[in-house]
CSV table of C-alpha atoms in Angstrom, one decimal:
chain,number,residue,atom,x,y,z
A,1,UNK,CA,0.0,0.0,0.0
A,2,UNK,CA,1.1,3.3,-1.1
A,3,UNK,CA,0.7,6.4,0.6
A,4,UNK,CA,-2.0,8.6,-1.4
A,5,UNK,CA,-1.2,11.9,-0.1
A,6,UNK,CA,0.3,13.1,3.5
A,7,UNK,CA,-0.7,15.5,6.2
A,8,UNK,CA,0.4,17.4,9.5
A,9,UNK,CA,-2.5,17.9,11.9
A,10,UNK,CA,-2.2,20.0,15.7
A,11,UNK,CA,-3.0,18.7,18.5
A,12,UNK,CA,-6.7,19.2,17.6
A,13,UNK,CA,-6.6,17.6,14.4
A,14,UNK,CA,-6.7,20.8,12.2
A,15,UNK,CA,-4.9,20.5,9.2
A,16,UNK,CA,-1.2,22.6,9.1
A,17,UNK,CA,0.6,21.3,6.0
A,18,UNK,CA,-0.9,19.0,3.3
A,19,UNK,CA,0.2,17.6,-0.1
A,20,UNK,CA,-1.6,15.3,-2.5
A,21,UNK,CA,0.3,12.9,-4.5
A,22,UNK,CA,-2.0,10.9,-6.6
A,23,UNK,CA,-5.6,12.7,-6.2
A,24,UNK,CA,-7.3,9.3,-6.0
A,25,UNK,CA,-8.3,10.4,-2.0
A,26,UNK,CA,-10.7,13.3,-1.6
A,27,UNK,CA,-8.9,15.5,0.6
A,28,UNK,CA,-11.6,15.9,2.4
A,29,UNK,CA,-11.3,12.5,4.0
A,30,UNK,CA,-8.8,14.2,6.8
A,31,UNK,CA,-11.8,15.4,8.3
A,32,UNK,CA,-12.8,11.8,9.8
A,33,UNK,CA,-9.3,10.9,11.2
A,34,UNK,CA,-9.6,12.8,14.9
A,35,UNK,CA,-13.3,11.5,15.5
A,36,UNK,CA,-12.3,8.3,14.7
A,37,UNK,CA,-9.1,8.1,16.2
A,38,UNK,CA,-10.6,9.6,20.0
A,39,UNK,CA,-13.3,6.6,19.6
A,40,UNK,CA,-10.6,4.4,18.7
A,41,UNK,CA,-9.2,5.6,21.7
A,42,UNK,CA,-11.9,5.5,23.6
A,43,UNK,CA,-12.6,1.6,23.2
A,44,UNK,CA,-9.2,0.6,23.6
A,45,UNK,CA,-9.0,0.0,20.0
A,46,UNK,CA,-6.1,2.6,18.9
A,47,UNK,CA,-3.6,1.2,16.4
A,48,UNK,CA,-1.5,3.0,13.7
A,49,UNK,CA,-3.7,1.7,10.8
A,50,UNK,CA,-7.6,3.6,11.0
A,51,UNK,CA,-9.6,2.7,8.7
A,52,UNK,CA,-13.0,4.9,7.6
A,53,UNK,CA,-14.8,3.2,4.7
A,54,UNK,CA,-12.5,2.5,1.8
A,55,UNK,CA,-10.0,5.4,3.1
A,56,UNK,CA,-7.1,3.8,5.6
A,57,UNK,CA,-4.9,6.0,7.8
A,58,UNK,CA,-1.7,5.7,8.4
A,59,UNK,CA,-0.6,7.7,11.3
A,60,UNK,CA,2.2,8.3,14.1
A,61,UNK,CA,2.1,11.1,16.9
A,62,UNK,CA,5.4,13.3,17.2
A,63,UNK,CA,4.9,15.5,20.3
A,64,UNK,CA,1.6,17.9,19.7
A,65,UNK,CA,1.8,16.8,16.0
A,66,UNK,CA,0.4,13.8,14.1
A,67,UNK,CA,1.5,12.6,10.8
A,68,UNK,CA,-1.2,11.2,8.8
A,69,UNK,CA,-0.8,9.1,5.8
A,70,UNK,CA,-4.1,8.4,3.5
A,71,UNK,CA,-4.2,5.7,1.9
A,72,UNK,CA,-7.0,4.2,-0.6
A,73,UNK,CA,-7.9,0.4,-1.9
A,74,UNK,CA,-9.7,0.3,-5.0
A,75,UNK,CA,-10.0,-3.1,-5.2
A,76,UNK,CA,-13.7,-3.3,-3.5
A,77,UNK,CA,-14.5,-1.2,-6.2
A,78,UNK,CA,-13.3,-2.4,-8.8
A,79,UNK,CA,-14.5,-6.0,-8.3
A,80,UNK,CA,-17.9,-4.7,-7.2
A,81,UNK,CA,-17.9,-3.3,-10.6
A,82,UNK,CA,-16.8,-6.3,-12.4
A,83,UNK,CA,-19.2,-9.2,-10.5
A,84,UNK,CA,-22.1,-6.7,-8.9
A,85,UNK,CA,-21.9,-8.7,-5.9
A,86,UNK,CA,-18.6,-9.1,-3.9
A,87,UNK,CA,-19.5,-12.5,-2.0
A,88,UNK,CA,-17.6,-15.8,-2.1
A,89,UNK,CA,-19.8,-17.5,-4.8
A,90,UNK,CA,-18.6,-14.7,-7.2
A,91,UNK,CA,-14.7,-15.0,-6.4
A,92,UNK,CA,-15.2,-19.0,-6.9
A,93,UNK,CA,-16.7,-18.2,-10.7
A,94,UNK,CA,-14.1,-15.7,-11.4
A,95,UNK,CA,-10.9,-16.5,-10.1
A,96,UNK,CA,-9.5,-16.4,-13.0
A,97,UNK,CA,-10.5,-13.1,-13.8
A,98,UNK,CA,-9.9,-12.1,-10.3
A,99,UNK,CA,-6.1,-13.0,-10.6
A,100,UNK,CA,-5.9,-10.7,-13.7
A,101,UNK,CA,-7.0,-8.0,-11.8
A,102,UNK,CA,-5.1,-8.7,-8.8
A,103,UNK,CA,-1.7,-8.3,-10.8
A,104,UNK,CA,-2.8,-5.1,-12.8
A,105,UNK,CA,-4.0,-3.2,-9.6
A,106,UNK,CA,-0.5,-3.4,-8.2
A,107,UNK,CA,2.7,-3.1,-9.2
A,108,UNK,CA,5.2,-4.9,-6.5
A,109,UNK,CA,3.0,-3.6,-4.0
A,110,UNK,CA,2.0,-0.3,-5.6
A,111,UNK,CA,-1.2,0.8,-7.0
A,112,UNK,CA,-1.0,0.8,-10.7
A,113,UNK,CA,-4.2,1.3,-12.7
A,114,UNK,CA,-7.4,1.4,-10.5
A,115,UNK,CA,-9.8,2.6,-13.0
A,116,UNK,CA,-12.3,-0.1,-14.0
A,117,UNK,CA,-13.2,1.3,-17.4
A,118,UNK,CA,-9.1,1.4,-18.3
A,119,UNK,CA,-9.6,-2.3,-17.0
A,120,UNK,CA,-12.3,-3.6,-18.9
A,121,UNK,CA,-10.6,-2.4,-21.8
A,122,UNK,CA,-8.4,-5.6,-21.6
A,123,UNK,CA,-9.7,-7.8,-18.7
A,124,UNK,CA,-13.2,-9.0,-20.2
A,125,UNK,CA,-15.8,-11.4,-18.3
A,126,UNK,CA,-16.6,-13.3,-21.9
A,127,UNK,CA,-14.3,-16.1,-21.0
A,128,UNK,CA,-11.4,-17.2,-18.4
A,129,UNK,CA,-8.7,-15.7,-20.6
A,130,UNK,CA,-7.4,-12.6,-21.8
A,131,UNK,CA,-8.6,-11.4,-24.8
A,132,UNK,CA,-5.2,-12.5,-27.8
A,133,UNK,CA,-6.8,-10.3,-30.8
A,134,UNK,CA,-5.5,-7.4,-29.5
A,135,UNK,CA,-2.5,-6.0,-27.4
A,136,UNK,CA,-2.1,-6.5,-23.7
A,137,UNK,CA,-1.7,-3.4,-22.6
A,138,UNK,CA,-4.1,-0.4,-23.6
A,139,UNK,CA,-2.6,2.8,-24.7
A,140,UNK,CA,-4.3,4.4,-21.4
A,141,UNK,CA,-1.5,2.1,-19.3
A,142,UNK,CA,1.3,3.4,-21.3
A,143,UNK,CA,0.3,7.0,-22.3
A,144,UNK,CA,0.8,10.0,-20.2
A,145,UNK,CA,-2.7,10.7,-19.4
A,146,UNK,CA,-3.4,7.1,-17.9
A,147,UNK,CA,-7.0,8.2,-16.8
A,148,UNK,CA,-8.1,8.3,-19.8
A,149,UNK,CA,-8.9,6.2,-22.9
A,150,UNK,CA,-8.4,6.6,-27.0
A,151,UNK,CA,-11.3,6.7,-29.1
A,152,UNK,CA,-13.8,8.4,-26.4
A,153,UNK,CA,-16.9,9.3,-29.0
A,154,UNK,CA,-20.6,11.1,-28.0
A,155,UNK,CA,-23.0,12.0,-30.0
A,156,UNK,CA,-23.7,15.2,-28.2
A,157,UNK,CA,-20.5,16.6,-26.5
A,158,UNK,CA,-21.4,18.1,-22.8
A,159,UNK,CA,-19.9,18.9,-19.6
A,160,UNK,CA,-22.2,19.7,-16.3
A,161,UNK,CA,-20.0,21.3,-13.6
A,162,UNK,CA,-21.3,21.0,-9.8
A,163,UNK,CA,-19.8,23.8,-7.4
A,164,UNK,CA,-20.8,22.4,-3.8
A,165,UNK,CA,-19.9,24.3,-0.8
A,166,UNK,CA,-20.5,22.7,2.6
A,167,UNK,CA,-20.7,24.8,5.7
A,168,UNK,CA,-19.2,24.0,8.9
A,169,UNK,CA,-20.5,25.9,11.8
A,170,UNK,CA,-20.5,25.8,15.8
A,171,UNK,CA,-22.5,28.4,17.3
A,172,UNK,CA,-22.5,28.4,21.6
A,173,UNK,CA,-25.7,29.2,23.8
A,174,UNK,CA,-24.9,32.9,23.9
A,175,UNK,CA,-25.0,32.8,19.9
A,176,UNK,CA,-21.3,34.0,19.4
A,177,UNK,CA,-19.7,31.8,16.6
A,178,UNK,CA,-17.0,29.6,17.8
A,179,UNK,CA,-16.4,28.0,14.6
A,180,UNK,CA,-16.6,28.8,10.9
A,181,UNK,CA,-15.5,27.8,7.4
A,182,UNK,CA,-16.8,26.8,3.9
A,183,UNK,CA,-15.5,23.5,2.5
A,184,UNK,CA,-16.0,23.5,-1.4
A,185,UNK,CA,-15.8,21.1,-4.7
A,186,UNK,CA,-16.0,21.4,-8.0
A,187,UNK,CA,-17.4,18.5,-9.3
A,188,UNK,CA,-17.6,17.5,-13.4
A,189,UNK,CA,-19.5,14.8,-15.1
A,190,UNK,CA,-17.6,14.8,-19.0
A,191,UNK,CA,-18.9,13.6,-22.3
A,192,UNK,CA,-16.6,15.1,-24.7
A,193,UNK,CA,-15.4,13.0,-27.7
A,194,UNK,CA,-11.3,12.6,-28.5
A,195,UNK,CA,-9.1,14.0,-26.2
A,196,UNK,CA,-9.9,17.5,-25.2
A,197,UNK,CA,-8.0,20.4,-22.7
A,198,UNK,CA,-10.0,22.0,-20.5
A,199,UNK,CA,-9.3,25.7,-19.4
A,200,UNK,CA,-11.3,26.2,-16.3
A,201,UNK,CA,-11.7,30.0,-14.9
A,202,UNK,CA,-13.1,31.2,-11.2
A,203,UNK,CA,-13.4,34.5,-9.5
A,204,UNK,CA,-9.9,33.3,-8.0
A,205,UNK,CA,-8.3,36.5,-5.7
A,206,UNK,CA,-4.8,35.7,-6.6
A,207,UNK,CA,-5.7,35.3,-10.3
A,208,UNK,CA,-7.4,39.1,-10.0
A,209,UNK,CA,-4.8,40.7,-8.1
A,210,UNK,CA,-2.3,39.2,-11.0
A,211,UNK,CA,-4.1,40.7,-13.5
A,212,UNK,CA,-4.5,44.5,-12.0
A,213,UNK,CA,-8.5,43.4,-11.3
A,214,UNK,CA,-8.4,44.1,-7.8
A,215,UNK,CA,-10.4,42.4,-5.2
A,216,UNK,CA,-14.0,43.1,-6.2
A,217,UNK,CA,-16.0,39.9,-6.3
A,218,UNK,CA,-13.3,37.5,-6.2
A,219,UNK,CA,-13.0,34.5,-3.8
A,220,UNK,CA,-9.7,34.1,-1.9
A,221,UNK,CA,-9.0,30.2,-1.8
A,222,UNK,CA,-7.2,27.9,0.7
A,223,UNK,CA,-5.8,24.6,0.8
A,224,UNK,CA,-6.8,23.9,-3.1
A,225,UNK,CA,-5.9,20.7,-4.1
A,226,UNK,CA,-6.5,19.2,-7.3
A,227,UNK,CA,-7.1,16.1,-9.1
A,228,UNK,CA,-4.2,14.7,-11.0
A,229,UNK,CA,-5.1,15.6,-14.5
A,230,UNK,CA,-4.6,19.0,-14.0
A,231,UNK,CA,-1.2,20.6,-14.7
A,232,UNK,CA,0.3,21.9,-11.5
A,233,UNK,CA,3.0,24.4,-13.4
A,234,UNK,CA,0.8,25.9,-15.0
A,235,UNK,CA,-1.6,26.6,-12.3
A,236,UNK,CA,1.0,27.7,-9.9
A,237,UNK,CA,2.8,29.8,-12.7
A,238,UNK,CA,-0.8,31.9,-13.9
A,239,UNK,CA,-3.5,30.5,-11.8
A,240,UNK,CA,-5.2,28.7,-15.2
A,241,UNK,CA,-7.0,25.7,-14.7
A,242,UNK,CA,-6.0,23.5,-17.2
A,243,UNK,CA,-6.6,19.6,-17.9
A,244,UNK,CA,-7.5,16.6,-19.8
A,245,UNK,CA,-10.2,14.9,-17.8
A,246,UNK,CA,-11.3,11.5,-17.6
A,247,UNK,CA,-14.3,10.6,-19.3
A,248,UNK,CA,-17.6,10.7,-17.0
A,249,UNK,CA,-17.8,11.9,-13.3
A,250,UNK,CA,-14.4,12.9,-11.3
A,251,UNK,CA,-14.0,15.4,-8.6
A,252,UNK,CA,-11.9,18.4,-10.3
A,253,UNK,CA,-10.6,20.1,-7.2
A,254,UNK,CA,-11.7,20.9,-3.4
A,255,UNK,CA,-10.8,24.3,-1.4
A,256,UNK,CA,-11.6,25.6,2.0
A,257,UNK,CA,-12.7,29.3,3.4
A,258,UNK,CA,-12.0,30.0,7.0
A,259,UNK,CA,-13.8,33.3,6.7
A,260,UNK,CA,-16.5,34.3,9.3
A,261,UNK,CA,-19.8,33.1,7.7
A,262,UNK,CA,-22.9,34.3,8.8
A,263,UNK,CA,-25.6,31.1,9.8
A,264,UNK,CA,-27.8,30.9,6.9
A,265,UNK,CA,-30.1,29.0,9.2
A,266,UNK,CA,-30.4,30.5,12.7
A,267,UNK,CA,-32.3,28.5,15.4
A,268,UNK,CA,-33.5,29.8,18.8
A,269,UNK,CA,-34.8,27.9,21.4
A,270,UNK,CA,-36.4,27.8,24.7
A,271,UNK,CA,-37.3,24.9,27.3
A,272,UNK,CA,-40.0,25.3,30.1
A,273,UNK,CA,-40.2,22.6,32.5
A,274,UNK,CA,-43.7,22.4,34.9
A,275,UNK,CA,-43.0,20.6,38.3
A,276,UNK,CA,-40.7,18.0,36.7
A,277,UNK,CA,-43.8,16.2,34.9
A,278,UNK,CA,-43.3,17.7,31.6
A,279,UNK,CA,-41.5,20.0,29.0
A,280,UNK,CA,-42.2,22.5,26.6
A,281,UNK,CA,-39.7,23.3,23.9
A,282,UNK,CA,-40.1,26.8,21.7
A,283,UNK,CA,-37.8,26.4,18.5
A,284,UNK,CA,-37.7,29.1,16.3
A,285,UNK,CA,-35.9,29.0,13.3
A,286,UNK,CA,-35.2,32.2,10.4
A,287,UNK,CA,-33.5,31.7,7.0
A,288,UNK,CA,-30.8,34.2,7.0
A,289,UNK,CA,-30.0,34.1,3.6
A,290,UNK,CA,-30.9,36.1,0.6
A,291,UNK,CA,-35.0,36.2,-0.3
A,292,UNK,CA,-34.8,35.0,-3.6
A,293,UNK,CA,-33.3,31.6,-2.6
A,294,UNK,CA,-34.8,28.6,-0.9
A,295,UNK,CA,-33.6,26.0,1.6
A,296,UNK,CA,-34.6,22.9,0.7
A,297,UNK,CA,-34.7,19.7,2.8
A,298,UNK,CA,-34.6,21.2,5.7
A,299,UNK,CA,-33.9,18.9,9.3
A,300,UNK,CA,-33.6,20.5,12.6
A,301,UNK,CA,-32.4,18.0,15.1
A,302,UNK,CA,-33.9,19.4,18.8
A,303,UNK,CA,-32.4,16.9,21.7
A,304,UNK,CA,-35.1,16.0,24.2
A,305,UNK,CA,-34.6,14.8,27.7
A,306,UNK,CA,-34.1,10.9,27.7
A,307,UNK,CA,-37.0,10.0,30.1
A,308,UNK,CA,-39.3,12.5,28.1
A,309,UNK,CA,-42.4,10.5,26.9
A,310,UNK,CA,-46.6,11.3,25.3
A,311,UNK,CA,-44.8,14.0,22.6
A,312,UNK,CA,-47.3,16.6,20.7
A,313,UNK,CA,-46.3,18.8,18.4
A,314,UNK,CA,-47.6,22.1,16.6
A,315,UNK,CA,-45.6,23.7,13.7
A,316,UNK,CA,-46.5,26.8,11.8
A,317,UNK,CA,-44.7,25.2,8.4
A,318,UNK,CA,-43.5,21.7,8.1
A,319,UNK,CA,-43.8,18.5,10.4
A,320,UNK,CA,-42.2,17.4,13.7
A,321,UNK,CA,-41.5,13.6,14.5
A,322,UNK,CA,-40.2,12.4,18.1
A,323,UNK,CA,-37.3,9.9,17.6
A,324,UNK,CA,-36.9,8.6,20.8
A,325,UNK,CA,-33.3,6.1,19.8
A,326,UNK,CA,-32.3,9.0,19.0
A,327,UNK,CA,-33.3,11.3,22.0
A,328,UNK,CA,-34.5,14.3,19.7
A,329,UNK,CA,-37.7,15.7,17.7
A,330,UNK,CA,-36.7,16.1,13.9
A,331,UNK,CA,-38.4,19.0,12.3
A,332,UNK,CA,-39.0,18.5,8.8
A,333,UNK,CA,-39.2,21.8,6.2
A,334,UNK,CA,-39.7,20.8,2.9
A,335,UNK,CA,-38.9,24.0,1.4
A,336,UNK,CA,-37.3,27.2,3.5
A,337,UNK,CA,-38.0,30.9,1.6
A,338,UNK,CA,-34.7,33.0,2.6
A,339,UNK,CA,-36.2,35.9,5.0
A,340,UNK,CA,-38.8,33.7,6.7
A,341,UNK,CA,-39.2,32.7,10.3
A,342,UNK,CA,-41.1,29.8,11.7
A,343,UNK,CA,-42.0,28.3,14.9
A,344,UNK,CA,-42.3,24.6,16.7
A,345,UNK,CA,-44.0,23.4,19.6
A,346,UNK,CA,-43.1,20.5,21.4
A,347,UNK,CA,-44.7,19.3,24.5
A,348,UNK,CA,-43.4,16.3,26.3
A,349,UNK,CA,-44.2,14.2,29.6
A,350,UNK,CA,-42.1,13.9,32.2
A,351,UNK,CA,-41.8,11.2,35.0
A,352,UNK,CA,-43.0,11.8,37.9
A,353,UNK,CA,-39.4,11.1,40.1
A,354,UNK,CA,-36.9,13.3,39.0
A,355,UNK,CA,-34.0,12.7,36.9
A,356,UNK,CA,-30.5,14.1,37.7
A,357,UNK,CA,-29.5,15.7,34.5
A,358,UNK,CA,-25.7,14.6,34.7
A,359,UNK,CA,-24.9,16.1,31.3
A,360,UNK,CA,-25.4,19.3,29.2
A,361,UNK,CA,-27.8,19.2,26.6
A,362,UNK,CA,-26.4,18.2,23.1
A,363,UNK,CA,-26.6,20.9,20.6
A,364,UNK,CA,-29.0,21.8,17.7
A,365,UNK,CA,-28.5,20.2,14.7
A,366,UNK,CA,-29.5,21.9,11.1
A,367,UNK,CA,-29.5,19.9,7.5
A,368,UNK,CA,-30.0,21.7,4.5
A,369,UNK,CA,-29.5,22.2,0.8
A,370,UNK,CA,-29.6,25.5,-0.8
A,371,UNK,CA,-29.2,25.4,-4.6
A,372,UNK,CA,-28.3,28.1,-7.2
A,373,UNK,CA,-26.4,29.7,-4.4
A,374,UNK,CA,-22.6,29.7,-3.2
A,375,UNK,CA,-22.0,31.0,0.4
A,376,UNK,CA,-18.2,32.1,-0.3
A,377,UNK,CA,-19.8,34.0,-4.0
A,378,UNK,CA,-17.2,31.6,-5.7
A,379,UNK,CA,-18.3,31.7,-10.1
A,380,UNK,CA,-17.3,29.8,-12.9
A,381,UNK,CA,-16.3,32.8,-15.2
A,382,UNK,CA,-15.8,30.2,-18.5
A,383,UNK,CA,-15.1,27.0,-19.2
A,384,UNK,CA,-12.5,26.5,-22.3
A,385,UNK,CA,-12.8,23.4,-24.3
A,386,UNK,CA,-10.3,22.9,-26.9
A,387,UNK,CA,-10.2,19.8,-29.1
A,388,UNK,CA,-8.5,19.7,-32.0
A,389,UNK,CA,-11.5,17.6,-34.4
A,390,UNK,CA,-13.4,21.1,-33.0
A,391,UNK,CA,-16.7,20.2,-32.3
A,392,UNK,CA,-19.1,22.7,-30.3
A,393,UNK,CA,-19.1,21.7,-26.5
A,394,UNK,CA,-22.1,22.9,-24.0
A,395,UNK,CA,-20.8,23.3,-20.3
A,396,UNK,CA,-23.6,23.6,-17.6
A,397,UNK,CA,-22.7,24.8,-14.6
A,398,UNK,CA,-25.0,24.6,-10.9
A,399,UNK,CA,-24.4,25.8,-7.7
A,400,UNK,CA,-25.2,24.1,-4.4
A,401,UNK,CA,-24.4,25.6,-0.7
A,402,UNK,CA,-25.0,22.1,1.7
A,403,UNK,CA,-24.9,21.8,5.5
A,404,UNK,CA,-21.9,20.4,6.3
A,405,UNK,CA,-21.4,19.9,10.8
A,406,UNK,CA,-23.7,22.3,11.6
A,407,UNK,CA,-24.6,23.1,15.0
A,408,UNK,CA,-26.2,25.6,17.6
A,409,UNK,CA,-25.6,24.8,21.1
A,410,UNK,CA,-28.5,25.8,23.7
A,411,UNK,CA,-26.9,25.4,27.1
């Protein structure tokens, strides 16, 4: 296993110095280490290999500082693509196939090619052996862009380009923000024929500044890393975005904004208890975001004491449900105007013998999705595709500003 990309974290696992090697780890992964390494911790688990889904990390502590090596295995993937179904029964029937794989995923222990449609190029499920009408090895192996194929053809040549900005934010009880950042990606989905260059250009700061346009509208971006098709040199020599992309969905790049962001959603609540036999819970919650957009999907997560029982509910938008695993009420908004304000009700039962409440109560959780908008005012200001059969290419491009930890504490 190769290391995928490495990072130095503090002491409270915030990123200080990062570099990505091979792209094929979102970046974003980092984020999981700490919580997963204090409940390693926490069940007397901790070893120097975490894993979190398909994403493994490799770690050491030196003083206040932790090293953290990312690591991915595609082979889950890939085989999952290849049989459906990763069980026993379909290793038996394809073991064959299985060892073919095996040796052109890794490379005396390194990952080689990890992309299944390079693969099925030459490693076919129509019998237990190699294709011999044609070569071996696909130009993709050999060729310098190695994530993507010869002879890509569509009918209709598009690209759709997703800019999705997730919000981080930890409010405390007196509503002072404690915590605050936008995390973003640019996401593309590519059906372009041949083998095109893509010129990408955003509102970038340090792109503005070079070019005497000052700082009006323009987005100042941190920790931008990038997927490996796009050229490094020339980005760090004029700020252009410029690549060959694989063919179909990839993630282009990811950035982060510590700038002070203002809670699109801002929740208020208050709790009235009556002789310790039962609870009332105000929540009200006001979009704080421009009027012409809407919040849609809307979850607030309101904890409830754990004994609390016989829930009613009134809402002046939307519907409340008591999840009692869980120890809150989820109120639902289907769809949340920018500008408005609305209430919930919540009335709960209490026990009649009083329960020592031995811990604060947990903090207000908010879900949303907020399309057609970006928080940090990142743009795409064009999208350059060059290719040199020069066909007419349509880029679309949506916006998306997502709840990413989001939370308002009450006490």
């Amino acid at each position: 296993m190769s290391a995928s990309a490495v990072f130095i974290l503090d002491v409270k696992g915030k990123p200080l110095i990062s570099r990505n090697y091979k792209g094929d780890v979102p970046m974003s992964k980092i984020e999981h280490f700490m919580p997963l390494l204090v409940q390693r911790e926490e069940e007397g688990a901790l070893t120097p290999l975490l894993s979190y889904g398909e994403v493994h990390f490799l770690w050491i502590k030196h003083s206040n500082l932790y090293r953290i090596h990312p690591t991915w295995r595609p082979w889950r993937r890939v085989f999952c693509e290849y049989f459906k179904e990763l069980e026993e029964e379909s290793i038996r029937d394809n073991f064959v196939i299985v060892y073919e794989l095996l040796d052109e995923l890794m490379d005396f222990g390194f990952p080689q090619t990890t992309d299944s449609k390079i693969l099925q190029e030459y490693i076919t499920q129509q019998s237990n052996k190699l294709e011999t009408g044609k070569s071996r090895v696909p130009p993709t192996v050999t060729n310098a862009v190695s994530w993507r194929s010869e002879g890509i053809k569509y009918k209709k040549n598009e690209v759709f380009i997703d800019v999705i900005e997730s919000v981080n934010l930890l409010v405390n009880a007196n509503g002072s923000v404690l915590l605050s950042e936008i995390v973003g990606t640019i996401k593309l989905k590519v059906f372009l024929s041949g083998m095109p260059e893509l010129r990408l250009g955003l509102n970038d700061r340090v792109l503005f500044e070079l070019t005497g346009r000052g700082k009006n509208k323009s987005v100042e971006l941190e920790d931008v890393k990038f997927h490996q098709c796009v050229r490094l040199s020339r980005f760090d020599n004029d700020r252009t975005i410029s690549f060959i992309p694989p063919d179909g969905d990839f993630e282009l790049m990811s950035y982060r904004l510590s700038t002070q962001v203002k809670p699109l959603i801002w929740i208020e609540s208050v709790i009235e208890k009556f002789s310790h036999s039962r609870v009332e819970i105000m929540v009200k919650a006001k979009g704080q975001f421009k009027k012409q957009s809407v919040a849609n999907g809307v979850e607030i997560s309101v904890p409830v004491p754990s004994d609390a029982d016989s829930p009613r509910f009134k809402t002046s938008v939307g519907s409340a449900k008591y999840v009692p695993e869980k120890n809150v009420v989820i109120w639902s908004i289907k769809s949340f105007p920018g500008g408005k304000e609305y209430l919930m009700r919540a009335h709960f039962g209490l026990p009649s013998v009083e329960k020592e409440e031995v811990e604060g109560r947990p903090p207000i959780g908010v879900k949303f999705e907020i399309p057609y908008f970006t928080v940090s005012g990142i743009q795409v200001r064009y999208m350059k595709i060059i290719e040199k059969s020069g066909y007419q290419a349509l880029p679309w491009v949506r916006y998306i500003t997502q709840s990413g930890d989001y939370q308002l504490r009450t006490s």
